[in-house]
């Protein structure tokens, strides 16, 4: 039997709540996606005769986050059908939820383009909403951001992803990224970057077009050399559970390089669950585990690091 067969689908236990003075914000998460993701986990556990795994709704997920000191989240809608979902969640939970909107790099290349070649062995899946041309999809981001200025606090996640998108669609993806850079600047909003296996291309593009004043690398995955470039340009690094993974010394060193004024913490739920729960369903209540790993990486007290992330969220997103 494969190792996969025995994977634990249950929720990780709640961490120790953050002390009041260390409350912070999850600056990049996909709470709407946690619900169907955990439902799938629940079904899988049931099929394998494992103990029942509860499925929580959005309110319960937000309540669990608040209970451990996560006093806010930025929910990211980055597929055309999810843009409104993120805005609505923010409307329904004033002060607690804000939204970031964009057309994800791997989505952007599909809009208006059937049969985009992925790298070897991977194919990007064309869905009905991809019939909408990219320009029209981005116009919807623009429209929602303009109509909901109290809810939409960032353009993201945008950027490049050469892991999912092959060389064939690279320039198409770069053009979509450039359009998002222009939009963030036009609206005066910060930008959250998705950069997977494309550090060089992302940096090149930012420098060529001029990065928005507040530029955030979400789930930062660079090495120390890239951390130095981020420091030089005043870019912000948002750390996910990957900061706790073995072998990611470059990520941890980058946190030390940019320092307390340029760090934030996120879950990117339902993925990238921090250690020691890697592989389980992620949700905003897991933030204290990632904060602990980040504090450890920076060799600073948890409260100092948590307060820094909270201050940075305010400076970058105004919330
Ligand atoms: Zn994300």
PDB file of C-alpha atoms in Angstrom, residues 13-285:
ATOM      1  CA  UNK A  13      -5.110  20.764  16.302  1.00  0.00           C
ATOM      2  CA  UNK A  14      -5.573  24.463  17.060  1.00  0.00           C
ATOM      3  CA  UNK A  15      -2.374  26.183  18.145  1.00  0.00           C
ATOM      4  CA  UNK A  16      -2.001  28.027  21.413  1.00  0.00           C
ATOM      5  CA  UNK A  17      -3.816  31.380  20.956  1.00  0.00           C
ATOM      6  CA  UNK A  18      -1.598  34.397  20.324  1.00  0.00           C
ATOM      7  CA  UNK A  19      -1.449  36.817  23.251  1.00  0.00           C
ATOM      8  CA  UNK A  20      -3.589  39.942  22.709  1.00  0.00           C
ATOM      9  CA  UNK A  21      -0.570  42.101  21.914  1.00  0.00           C
ATOM     10  CA  UNK A  22       0.478  39.647  19.177  1.00  0.00           C
ATOM     11  CA  UNK A  23      -2.786  39.473  17.239  1.00  0.00           C
ATOM     12  CA  UNK A  24      -2.201  39.685  13.528  1.00  0.00           C
ATOM     13  CA  UNK A  25      -3.685  39.305  10.042  1.00  0.00           C
ATOM     14  CA  UNK A  26      -3.461  36.485   7.491  1.00  0.00           C
ATOM     15  CA  UNK A  27      -2.602  38.628   4.467  1.00  0.00           C
ATOM     16  CA  UNK A  28      -3.197  35.969   1.792  1.00  0.00           C
ATOM     17  CA  UNK A  29      -5.709  33.171   2.022  1.00  0.00           C
ATOM     18  CA  UNK A  30      -8.474  31.470   0.035  1.00  0.00           C
ATOM     19  CA  UNK A  31     -11.110  30.782   2.674  1.00  0.00           C
ATOM     20  CA  UNK A  32     -13.849  30.123   0.126  1.00  0.00           C
ATOM     21  CA  UNK A  33     -11.704  27.279  -1.253  1.00  0.00           C
ATOM     22  CA  UNK A  34     -11.075  25.773   2.186  1.00  0.00           C
ATOM     23  CA  UNK A  35     -14.706  24.651   2.406  1.00  0.00           C
ATOM     24  CA  UNK A  36     -14.828  22.435  -0.745  1.00  0.00           C
ATOM     25  CA  UNK A  37     -11.253  21.298  -0.136  1.00  0.00           C
ATOM     26  CA  UNK A  38     -12.059  20.087   3.377  1.00  0.00           C
ATOM     27  CA  UNK A  39     -15.263  18.473   2.116  1.00  0.00           C
ATOM     28  CA  UNK A  40     -13.150  16.401  -0.289  1.00  0.00           C
ATOM     29  CA  UNK A  41     -10.818  15.478   2.590  1.00  0.00           C
ATOM     30  CA  UNK A  42     -13.825  14.467   4.649  1.00  0.00           C
ATOM     31  CA  UNK A  43     -15.170  12.201   1.914  1.00  0.00           C
ATOM     32  CA  UNK A  44     -11.759  10.640   1.442  1.00  0.00           C
ATOM     33  CA  UNK A  45     -11.422   9.917   5.145  1.00  0.00           C
ATOM     34  CA  UNK A  46     -14.883   8.366   5.163  1.00  0.00           C
ATOM     35  CA  UNK A  47     -14.103   6.194   2.133  1.00  0.00           C
ATOM     36  CA  UNK A  48     -10.986   4.899   3.879  1.00  0.00           C
ATOM     37  CA  UNK A  49     -12.762   4.175   7.127  1.00  0.00           C
ATOM     38  CA  UNK A  50     -10.841   6.890   8.995  1.00  0.00           C
ATOM     39  CA  UNK A  51     -12.521   8.819  11.835  1.00  0.00           C
ATOM     40  CA  UNK A  52     -15.027  11.466  10.616  1.00  0.00           C
ATOM     41  CA  UNK A  53     -13.529  14.799   9.510  1.00  0.00           C
ATOM     42  CA  UNK A  54     -15.882  17.760  10.118  1.00  0.00           C
ATOM     43  CA  UNK A  55     -16.602  20.277   7.345  1.00  0.00           C
ATOM     44  CA  UNK A  56     -16.798  23.879   8.553  1.00  0.00           C
ATOM     45  CA  UNK A  57     -18.475  26.815   6.817  1.00  0.00           C
ATOM     46  CA  UNK A  58     -16.881  30.209   6.213  1.00  0.00           C
ATOM     47  CA  UNK A  59     -18.187  31.699   9.479  1.00  0.00           C
ATOM     48  CA  UNK A  60     -16.836  28.802  11.492  1.00  0.00           C
ATOM     49  CA  UNK A  61     -13.447  29.025   9.764  1.00  0.00           C
ATOM     50  CA  UNK A  62     -13.264  32.752  10.519  1.00  0.00           C
ATOM     51  CA  UNK A  63     -14.354  32.116  14.117  1.00  0.00           C
ATOM     52  CA  UNK A  64     -11.596  29.540  14.593  1.00  0.00           C
ATOM     53  CA  UNK A  65      -9.068  32.070  13.297  1.00  0.00           C
ATOM     54  CA  UNK A  66     -10.259  34.805  15.663  1.00  0.00           C
ATOM     55  CA  UNK A  67     -10.146  32.388  18.579  1.00  0.00           C
ATOM     56  CA  UNK A  68      -6.362  32.073  18.180  1.00  0.00           C
ATOM     57  CA  UNK A  69      -5.685  35.779  17.568  1.00  0.00           C
ATOM     58  CA  UNK A  70      -5.980  36.073  13.794  1.00  0.00           C
ATOM     59  CA  UNK A  71      -7.981  39.292  13.819  1.00  0.00           C
ATOM     60  CA  UNK A  72      -8.329  39.661  10.071  1.00  0.00           C
ATOM     61  CA  UNK A  73      -7.781  38.023   6.722  1.00  0.00           C
ATOM     62  CA  UNK A  74      -7.259  39.119   3.159  1.00  0.00           C
ATOM     63  CA  UNK A  75      -9.209  36.678   1.020  1.00  0.00           C
ATOM     64  CA  UNK A  76      -7.870  36.292  -2.496  1.00  0.00           C
ATOM     65  CA  UNK A  77     -10.200  35.830  -5.444  1.00  0.00           C
ATOM     66  CA  UNK A  78      -8.118  35.043  -8.505  1.00  0.00           C
ATOM     67  CA  UNK A  79     -10.369  33.111 -10.872  1.00  0.00           C
ATOM     68  CA  UNK A  80     -13.117  34.963 -12.700  1.00  0.00           C
ATOM     69  CA  UNK A  81     -16.002  33.162 -10.891  1.00  0.00           C
ATOM     70  CA  UNK A  82     -14.358  33.752  -7.469  1.00  0.00           C
ATOM     71  CA  UNK A  83     -13.863  37.502  -7.712  1.00  0.00           C
ATOM     72  CA  UNK A  84     -17.377  38.269  -6.471  1.00  0.00           C
ATOM     73  CA  UNK A  85     -17.156  35.591  -3.785  1.00  0.00           C
ATOM     74  CA  UNK A  86     -14.156  37.312  -2.211  1.00  0.00           C
ATOM     75  CA  UNK A  87     -15.806  40.742  -2.377  1.00  0.00           C
ATOM     76  CA  UNK A  88     -19.043  39.364  -0.894  1.00  0.00           C
ATOM     77  CA  UNK A  89     -17.159  37.728   1.972  1.00  0.00           C
ATOM     78  CA  UNK A  90     -15.618  41.115   2.754  1.00  0.00           C
ATOM     79  CA  UNK A  91     -19.023  42.831   2.540  1.00  0.00           C
ATOM     80  CA  UNK A  92     -20.486  40.229   4.918  1.00  0.00           C
ATOM     81  CA  UNK A  93     -17.649  40.519   7.465  1.00  0.00           C
ATOM     82  CA  UNK A  94     -16.723  44.191   7.729  1.00  0.00           C
ATOM     83  CA  UNK A  95     -13.404  44.832   9.428  1.00  0.00           C
ATOM     84  CA  UNK A  96     -12.575  41.132   9.599  1.00  0.00           C
ATOM     85  CA  UNK A  97     -12.314  40.263   5.892  1.00  0.00           C
ATOM     86  CA  UNK A  98     -10.821  42.265   3.032  1.00  0.00           C
ATOM     87  CA  UNK A  99     -10.310  41.119  -0.531  1.00  0.00           C
ATOM     88  CA  UNK A 100      -7.493  40.976  -3.071  1.00  0.00           C
ATOM     89  CA  UNK A 101      -8.494  40.447  -6.688  1.00  0.00           C
ATOM     90  CA  UNK A 102      -6.711  39.400  -9.872  1.00  0.00           C
ATOM     91  CA  UNK A 103      -6.672  36.850 -12.642  1.00  0.00           C
ATOM     92  CA  UNK A 104      -4.156  34.231 -11.489  1.00  0.00           C
ATOM     93  CA  UNK A 105      -1.123  33.738 -13.800  1.00  0.00           C
ATOM     94  CA  UNK A 106      -2.253  30.210 -14.663  1.00  0.00           C
ATOM     95  CA  UNK A 107      -5.761  31.483 -15.382  1.00  0.00           C
ATOM     96  CA  UNK A 108      -4.643  34.471 -17.399  1.00  0.00           C
ATOM     97  CA  UNK A 109      -3.103  32.301 -20.125  1.00  0.00           C
ATOM     98  CA  UNK A 110      -6.312  30.298 -20.550  1.00  0.00           C
ATOM     99  CA  UNK A 111      -8.696  33.199 -21.093  1.00  0.00           C
ATOM    100  CA  UNK A 112      -9.568  33.205 -24.762  1.00  0.00           C
ATOM    101  CA  UNK A 113      -6.980  30.478 -25.469  1.00  0.00           C
ATOM    102  CA  UNK A 114      -7.873  26.826 -25.766  1.00  0.00           C
ATOM    103  CA  UNK A 115      -5.129  24.209 -25.622  1.00  0.00           C
ATOM    104  CA  UNK A 116      -2.402  26.208 -23.918  1.00  0.00           C
ATOM    105  CA  UNK A 117       0.595  23.890 -23.668  1.00  0.00           C
ATOM    106  CA  UNK A 118       1.816  23.245 -20.136  1.00  0.00           C
ATOM    107  CA  UNK A 119       5.296  21.927 -19.360  1.00  0.00           C
ATOM    108  CA  UNK A 120       5.915  18.190 -19.800  1.00  0.00           C
ATOM    109  CA  UNK A 121       3.192  16.092 -18.267  1.00  0.00           C
ATOM    110  CA  UNK A 122       1.020  18.996 -17.197  1.00  0.00           C
ATOM    111  CA  UNK A 123      -1.970  20.403 -18.980  1.00  0.00           C
ATOM    112  CA  UNK A 124      -3.849  23.503 -17.979  1.00  0.00           C
ATOM    113  CA  UNK A 125      -7.531  22.786 -17.692  1.00  0.00           C
ATOM    114  CA  UNK A 126      -9.820  24.894 -19.850  1.00  0.00           C
ATOM    115  CA  UNK A 127     -13.081  25.778 -18.049  1.00  0.00           C
ATOM    116  CA  UNK A 128     -16.226  27.428 -19.416  1.00  0.00           C
ATOM    117  CA  UNK A 129     -15.387  30.884 -18.022  1.00  0.00           C
ATOM    118  CA  UNK A 130     -12.144  30.889 -20.020  1.00  0.00           C
ATOM    119  CA  UNK A 131     -14.223  31.770 -23.071  1.00  0.00           C
ATOM    120  CA  UNK A 132     -14.112  35.318 -21.670  1.00  0.00           C
ATOM    121  CA  UNK A 133     -11.127  37.145 -23.192  1.00  0.00           C
ATOM    122  CA  UNK A 134      -8.408  38.132 -20.698  1.00  0.00           C
ATOM    123  CA  UNK A 135      -9.053  41.854 -21.213  1.00  0.00           C
ATOM    124  CA  UNK A 136     -12.696  41.403 -20.192  1.00  0.00           C
ATOM    125  CA  UNK A 137     -11.768  39.302 -17.164  1.00  0.00           C
ATOM    126  CA  UNK A 138      -9.316  41.969 -16.026  1.00  0.00           C
ATOM    127  CA  UNK A 139     -11.957  44.636 -16.641  1.00  0.00           C
ATOM    128  CA  UNK A 140     -14.123  42.817 -14.079  1.00  0.00           C
ATOM    129  CA  UNK A 141     -11.264  43.045 -11.540  1.00  0.00           C
ATOM    130  CA  UNK A 142     -11.064  46.766 -12.280  1.00  0.00           C
ATOM    131  CA  UNK A 143     -14.819  47.237 -11.975  1.00  0.00           C
ATOM    132  CA  UNK A 144     -15.154  45.376  -8.649  1.00  0.00           C
ATOM    133  CA  UNK A 145     -12.122  47.120  -7.155  1.00  0.00           C
ATOM    134  CA  UNK A 146     -13.524  50.513  -8.116  1.00  0.00           C
ATOM    135  CA  UNK A 147     -17.044  49.719  -6.894  1.00  0.00           C
ATOM    136  CA  UNK A 148     -15.856  48.292  -3.555  1.00  0.00           C
ATOM    137  CA  UNK A 149     -12.961  50.458  -2.394  1.00  0.00           C
ATOM    138  CA  UNK A 150     -13.592  49.600   1.283  1.00  0.00           C
ATOM    139  CA  UNK A 151     -13.401  45.874   0.581  1.00  0.00           C
ATOM    140  CA  UNK A 152     -10.752  45.480  -2.138  1.00  0.00           C
ATOM    141  CA  UNK A 153      -7.351  46.367  -0.691  1.00  0.00           C
ATOM    142  CA  UNK A 154      -4.972  44.780  -3.212  1.00  0.00           C
ATOM    143  CA  UNK A 155      -4.492  43.506  -6.742  1.00  0.00           C
ATOM    144  CA  UNK A 156      -3.355  39.879  -6.529  1.00  0.00           C
ATOM    145  CA  UNK A 157      -2.356  37.268  -6.930  1.00  0.00           C
ATOM    146  CA  UNK A 158      -0.666  38.063 -10.208  1.00  0.00           C
ATOM    147  CA  UNK A 159       2.826  37.298 -11.478  1.00  0.00           C
ATOM    148  CA  UNK A 160       4.332  34.346 -13.281  1.00  0.00           C
ATOM    149  CA  UNK A 161       4.294  30.576 -12.876  1.00  0.00           C
ATOM    150  CA  UNK A 162       6.639  28.610 -15.084  1.00  0.00           C
ATOM    151  CA  UNK A 163       5.947  25.478 -13.071  1.00  0.00           C
ATOM    152  CA  UNK A 164       2.390  25.219 -14.414  1.00  0.00           C
ATOM    153  CA  UNK A 165       2.723  27.240 -17.580  1.00  0.00           C
ATOM    154  CA  UNK A 166       5.302  26.135 -20.099  1.00  0.00           C
ATOM    155  CA  UNK A 167       7.652  28.245 -22.174  1.00  0.00           C
ATOM    156  CA  UNK A 168       5.011  28.273 -24.912  1.00  0.00           C
ATOM    157  CA  UNK A 169       2.713  30.558 -22.940  1.00  0.00           C
ATOM    158  CA  UNK A 170       5.430  32.448 -21.064  1.00  0.00           C
ATOM    159  CA  UNK A 171       5.129  35.711 -22.965  1.00  0.00           C
ATOM    160  CA  UNK A 172       1.329  35.574 -22.791  1.00  0.00           C
ATOM    161  CA  UNK A 173       1.641  35.240 -19.034  1.00  0.00           C
ATOM    162  CA  UNK A 174       4.137  38.068 -18.825  1.00  0.00           C
ATOM    163  CA  UNK A 175       1.763  40.381 -20.705  1.00  0.00           C
ATOM    164  CA  UNK A 176      -1.043  39.536 -18.265  1.00  0.00           C
ATOM    165  CA  UNK A 177       1.320  40.304 -15.366  1.00  0.00           C
ATOM    166  CA  UNK A 178       2.194  43.643 -16.955  1.00  0.00           C
ATOM    167  CA  UNK A 179      -1.492  44.508 -17.283  1.00  0.00           C
ATOM    168  CA  UNK A 180      -1.947  43.829 -13.550  1.00  0.00           C
ATOM    169  CA  UNK A 181       1.072  45.992 -12.667  1.00  0.00           C
ATOM    170  CA  UNK A 182      -0.482  48.825 -14.666  1.00  0.00           C
ATOM    171  CA  UNK A 183      -3.863  48.291 -12.993  1.00  0.00           C
ATOM    172  CA  UNK A 184      -2.406  48.299  -9.462  1.00  0.00           C
ATOM    173  CA  UNK A 185      -0.628  51.561 -10.246  1.00  0.00           C
ATOM    174  CA  UNK A 186      -3.715  53.093 -11.840  1.00  0.00           C
ATOM    175  CA  UNK A 187      -5.848  52.255  -8.796  1.00  0.00           C
ATOM    176  CA  UNK A 188      -3.094  53.105  -6.303  1.00  0.00           C
ATOM    177  CA  UNK A 189      -3.391  49.643  -4.753  1.00  0.00           C
ATOM    178  CA  UNK A 190      -0.681  47.321  -3.459  1.00  0.00           C
ATOM    179  CA  UNK A 191       0.066  44.215  -5.531  1.00  0.00           C
ATOM    180  CA  UNK A 192       0.448  40.614  -4.344  1.00  0.00           C
ATOM    181  CA  UNK A 193       2.794  38.560  -6.514  1.00  0.00           C
ATOM    182  CA  UNK A 194       2.585  34.854  -7.249  1.00  0.00           C
ATOM    183  CA  UNK A 195       6.051  33.723  -8.319  1.00  0.00           C
ATOM    184  CA  UNK A 196       6.577  30.022  -8.913  1.00  0.00           C
ATOM    185  CA  UNK A 197       9.789  28.953 -10.603  1.00  0.00           C
ATOM    186  CA  UNK A 198      10.004  32.371 -12.232  1.00  0.00           C
ATOM    187  CA  UNK A 199      12.062  34.629  -9.941  1.00  0.00           C
ATOM    188  CA  UNK A 200      14.172  36.014 -12.769  1.00  0.00           C
ATOM    189  CA  UNK A 201      11.215  36.724 -15.067  1.00  0.00           C
ATOM    190  CA  UNK A 202       9.177  38.388 -12.303  1.00  0.00           C
ATOM    191  CA  UNK A 203      12.012  40.643 -11.166  1.00  0.00           C
ATOM    192  CA  UNK A 204      12.888  41.542 -14.769  1.00  0.00           C
ATOM    193  CA  UNK A 205       9.278  42.533 -15.461  1.00  0.00           C
ATOM    194  CA  UNK A 206       8.910  44.542 -12.255  1.00  0.00           C
ATOM    195  CA  UNK A 207      12.072  46.480 -12.959  1.00  0.00           C
ATOM    196  CA  UNK A 208      11.242  47.060 -16.625  1.00  0.00           C
ATOM    197  CA  UNK A 209       7.716  48.389 -15.959  1.00  0.00           C
ATOM    198  CA  UNK A 210       8.323  49.881 -12.520  1.00  0.00           C
ATOM    199  CA  UNK A 211       6.857  48.040  -9.531  1.00  0.00           C
ATOM    200  CA  UNK A 212       3.816  49.446  -7.707  1.00  0.00           C
ATOM    201  CA  UNK A 213       4.853  51.443  -4.636  1.00  0.00           C
ATOM    202  CA  UNK A 214       3.707  48.597  -2.372  1.00  0.00           C
ATOM    203  CA  UNK A 215       4.732  45.263  -3.888  1.00  0.00           C
ATOM    204  CA  UNK A 216       4.330  42.030  -1.920  1.00  0.00           C
ATOM    205  CA  UNK A 217       5.780  38.616  -2.762  1.00  0.00           C
ATOM    206  CA  UNK A 218       3.094  36.252  -1.488  1.00  0.00           C
ATOM    207  CA  UNK A 219       4.334  32.917  -0.140  1.00  0.00           C
ATOM    208  CA  UNK A 220       7.832  34.183  -0.794  1.00  0.00           C
ATOM    209  CA  UNK A 221      10.008  31.413  -2.195  1.00  0.00           C
ATOM    210  CA  UNK A 222      13.269  33.116  -3.136  1.00  0.00           C
ATOM    211  CA  UNK A 223      16.823  32.649  -1.928  1.00  0.00           C
ATOM    212  CA  UNK A 224      19.090  35.076  -0.085  1.00  0.00           C
ATOM    213  CA  UNK A 225      20.185  36.716  -3.330  1.00  0.00           C
ATOM    214  CA  UNK A 226      16.578  37.502  -4.170  1.00  0.00           C
ATOM    215  CA  UNK A 227      15.952  38.643  -0.597  1.00  0.00           C
ATOM    216  CA  UNK A 228      18.731  41.166  -1.112  1.00  0.00           C
ATOM    217  CA  UNK A 229      17.056  42.457  -4.293  1.00  0.00           C
ATOM    218  CA  UNK A 230      13.736  42.770  -2.425  1.00  0.00           C
ATOM    219  CA  UNK A 231      15.454  44.695   0.365  1.00  0.00           C
ATOM    220  CA  UNK A 232      17.100  47.032  -2.115  1.00  0.00           C
ATOM    221  CA  UNK A 233      13.736  47.892  -3.734  1.00  0.00           C
ATOM    222  CA  UNK A 234      11.667  48.001  -0.556  1.00  0.00           C
ATOM    223  CA  UNK A 235       9.488  45.063  -1.615  1.00  0.00           C
ATOM    224  CA  UNK A 236       7.530  43.192   1.045  1.00  0.00           C
ATOM    225  CA  UNK A 237       7.775  39.468   1.729  1.00  0.00           C
ATOM    226  CA  UNK A 238       4.766  37.506   2.950  1.00  0.00           C
ATOM    227  CA  UNK A 239       5.685  34.162   4.519  1.00  0.00           C
ATOM    228  CA  UNK A 240       3.521  31.040   4.344  1.00  0.00           C
ATOM    229  CA  UNK A 241       4.000  27.599   5.901  1.00  0.00           C
ATOM    230  CA  UNK A 242       6.944  27.042   3.558  1.00  0.00           C
ATOM    231  CA  UNK A 243       9.085  29.131   5.932  1.00  0.00           C
ATOM    232  CA  UNK A 244       8.860  26.138   8.291  1.00  0.00           C
ATOM    233  CA  UNK A 245       9.902  23.521   5.712  1.00  0.00           C
ATOM    234  CA  UNK A 246      13.265  21.814   5.873  1.00  0.00           C
ATOM    235  CA  UNK A 247      15.642  22.943   3.139  1.00  0.00           C
ATOM    236  CA  UNK A 248      14.154  26.438   2.847  1.00  0.00           C
ATOM    237  CA  UNK A 249      17.090  28.233   4.453  1.00  0.00           C
ATOM    238  CA  UNK A 250      17.018  30.840   1.678  1.00  0.00           C
ATOM    239  CA  UNK A 251      13.471  31.831   2.610  1.00  0.00           C
ATOM    240  CA  UNK A 252      14.431  32.155   6.266  1.00  0.00           C
ATOM    241  CA  UNK A 253      17.559  34.125   5.481  1.00  0.00           C
ATOM    242  CA  UNK A 254      15.512  36.511   3.315  1.00  0.00           C
ATOM    243  CA  UNK A 255      13.280  37.303   6.325  1.00  0.00           C
ATOM    244  CA  UNK A 256      16.341  38.385   8.262  1.00  0.00           C
ATOM    245  CA  UNK A 257      17.579  40.412   5.287  1.00  0.00           C
ATOM    246  CA  UNK A 258      14.443  42.514   4.699  1.00  0.00           C
ATOM    247  CA  UNK A 259      13.819  42.907   8.423  1.00  0.00           C
ATOM    248  CA  UNK A 260      10.794  43.584  10.609  1.00  0.00           C
ATOM    249  CA  UNK A 261       9.369  46.456   8.537  1.00  0.00           C
ATOM    250  CA  UNK A 262       8.939  44.316   5.422  1.00  0.00           C
ATOM    251  CA  UNK A 263       7.504  41.010   6.598  1.00  0.00           C
ATOM    252  CA  UNK A 264       3.978  39.618   6.746  1.00  0.00           C
ATOM    253  CA  UNK A 265       2.465  36.213   7.457  1.00  0.00           C
ATOM    254  CA  UNK A 266      -0.111  34.221   5.498  1.00  0.00           C
ATOM    255  CA  UNK A 267      -1.611  30.763   5.101  1.00  0.00           C
ATOM    256  CA  UNK A 268      -2.393  30.590   1.358  1.00  0.00           C
ATOM    257  CA  UNK A 269      -4.991  28.108   2.635  1.00  0.00           C
ATOM    258  CA  UNK A 270      -6.033  25.447   1.806  1.00  0.00           C
ATOM    259  CA  UNK A 271      -2.441  24.681   0.766  1.00  0.00           C
ATOM    260  CA  UNK A 272       1.066  25.031   2.246  1.00  0.00           C
ATOM    261  CA  UNK A 273       0.193  23.958   5.787  1.00  0.00           C
ATOM    262  CA  UNK A 274       3.049  24.685   8.207  1.00  0.00           C
ATOM    263  CA  UNK A 275       5.094  22.012   9.955  1.00  0.00           C
ATOM    264  CA  UNK A 276       4.519  19.714  11.713  1.00  0.00           C
ATOM    265  CA  UNK A 277       1.175  19.433   9.885  1.00  0.00           C
ATOM    266  CA  UNK A 278       2.308  19.633   6.267  1.00  0.00           C
ATOM    267  CA  UNK A 279      -0.203  17.777   4.072  1.00  0.00           C
ATOM    268  CA  UNK A 280      -3.270  18.560   6.203  1.00  0.00           C
ATOM    269  CA  UNK A 281      -5.892  21.122   5.204  1.00  0.00           C
ATOM    270  CA  UNK A 282      -4.673  24.645   5.869  1.00  0.00           C
ATOM    271  CA  UNK A 283      -6.899  27.437   7.218  1.00  0.00           C
ATOM    272  CA  UNK A 284      -6.260  30.836   8.840  1.00  0.00           C
ATOM    273  CA  UNK A 285      -6.268  29.361  12.383  1.00  0.00           C
TER     274      UNK A 285
END
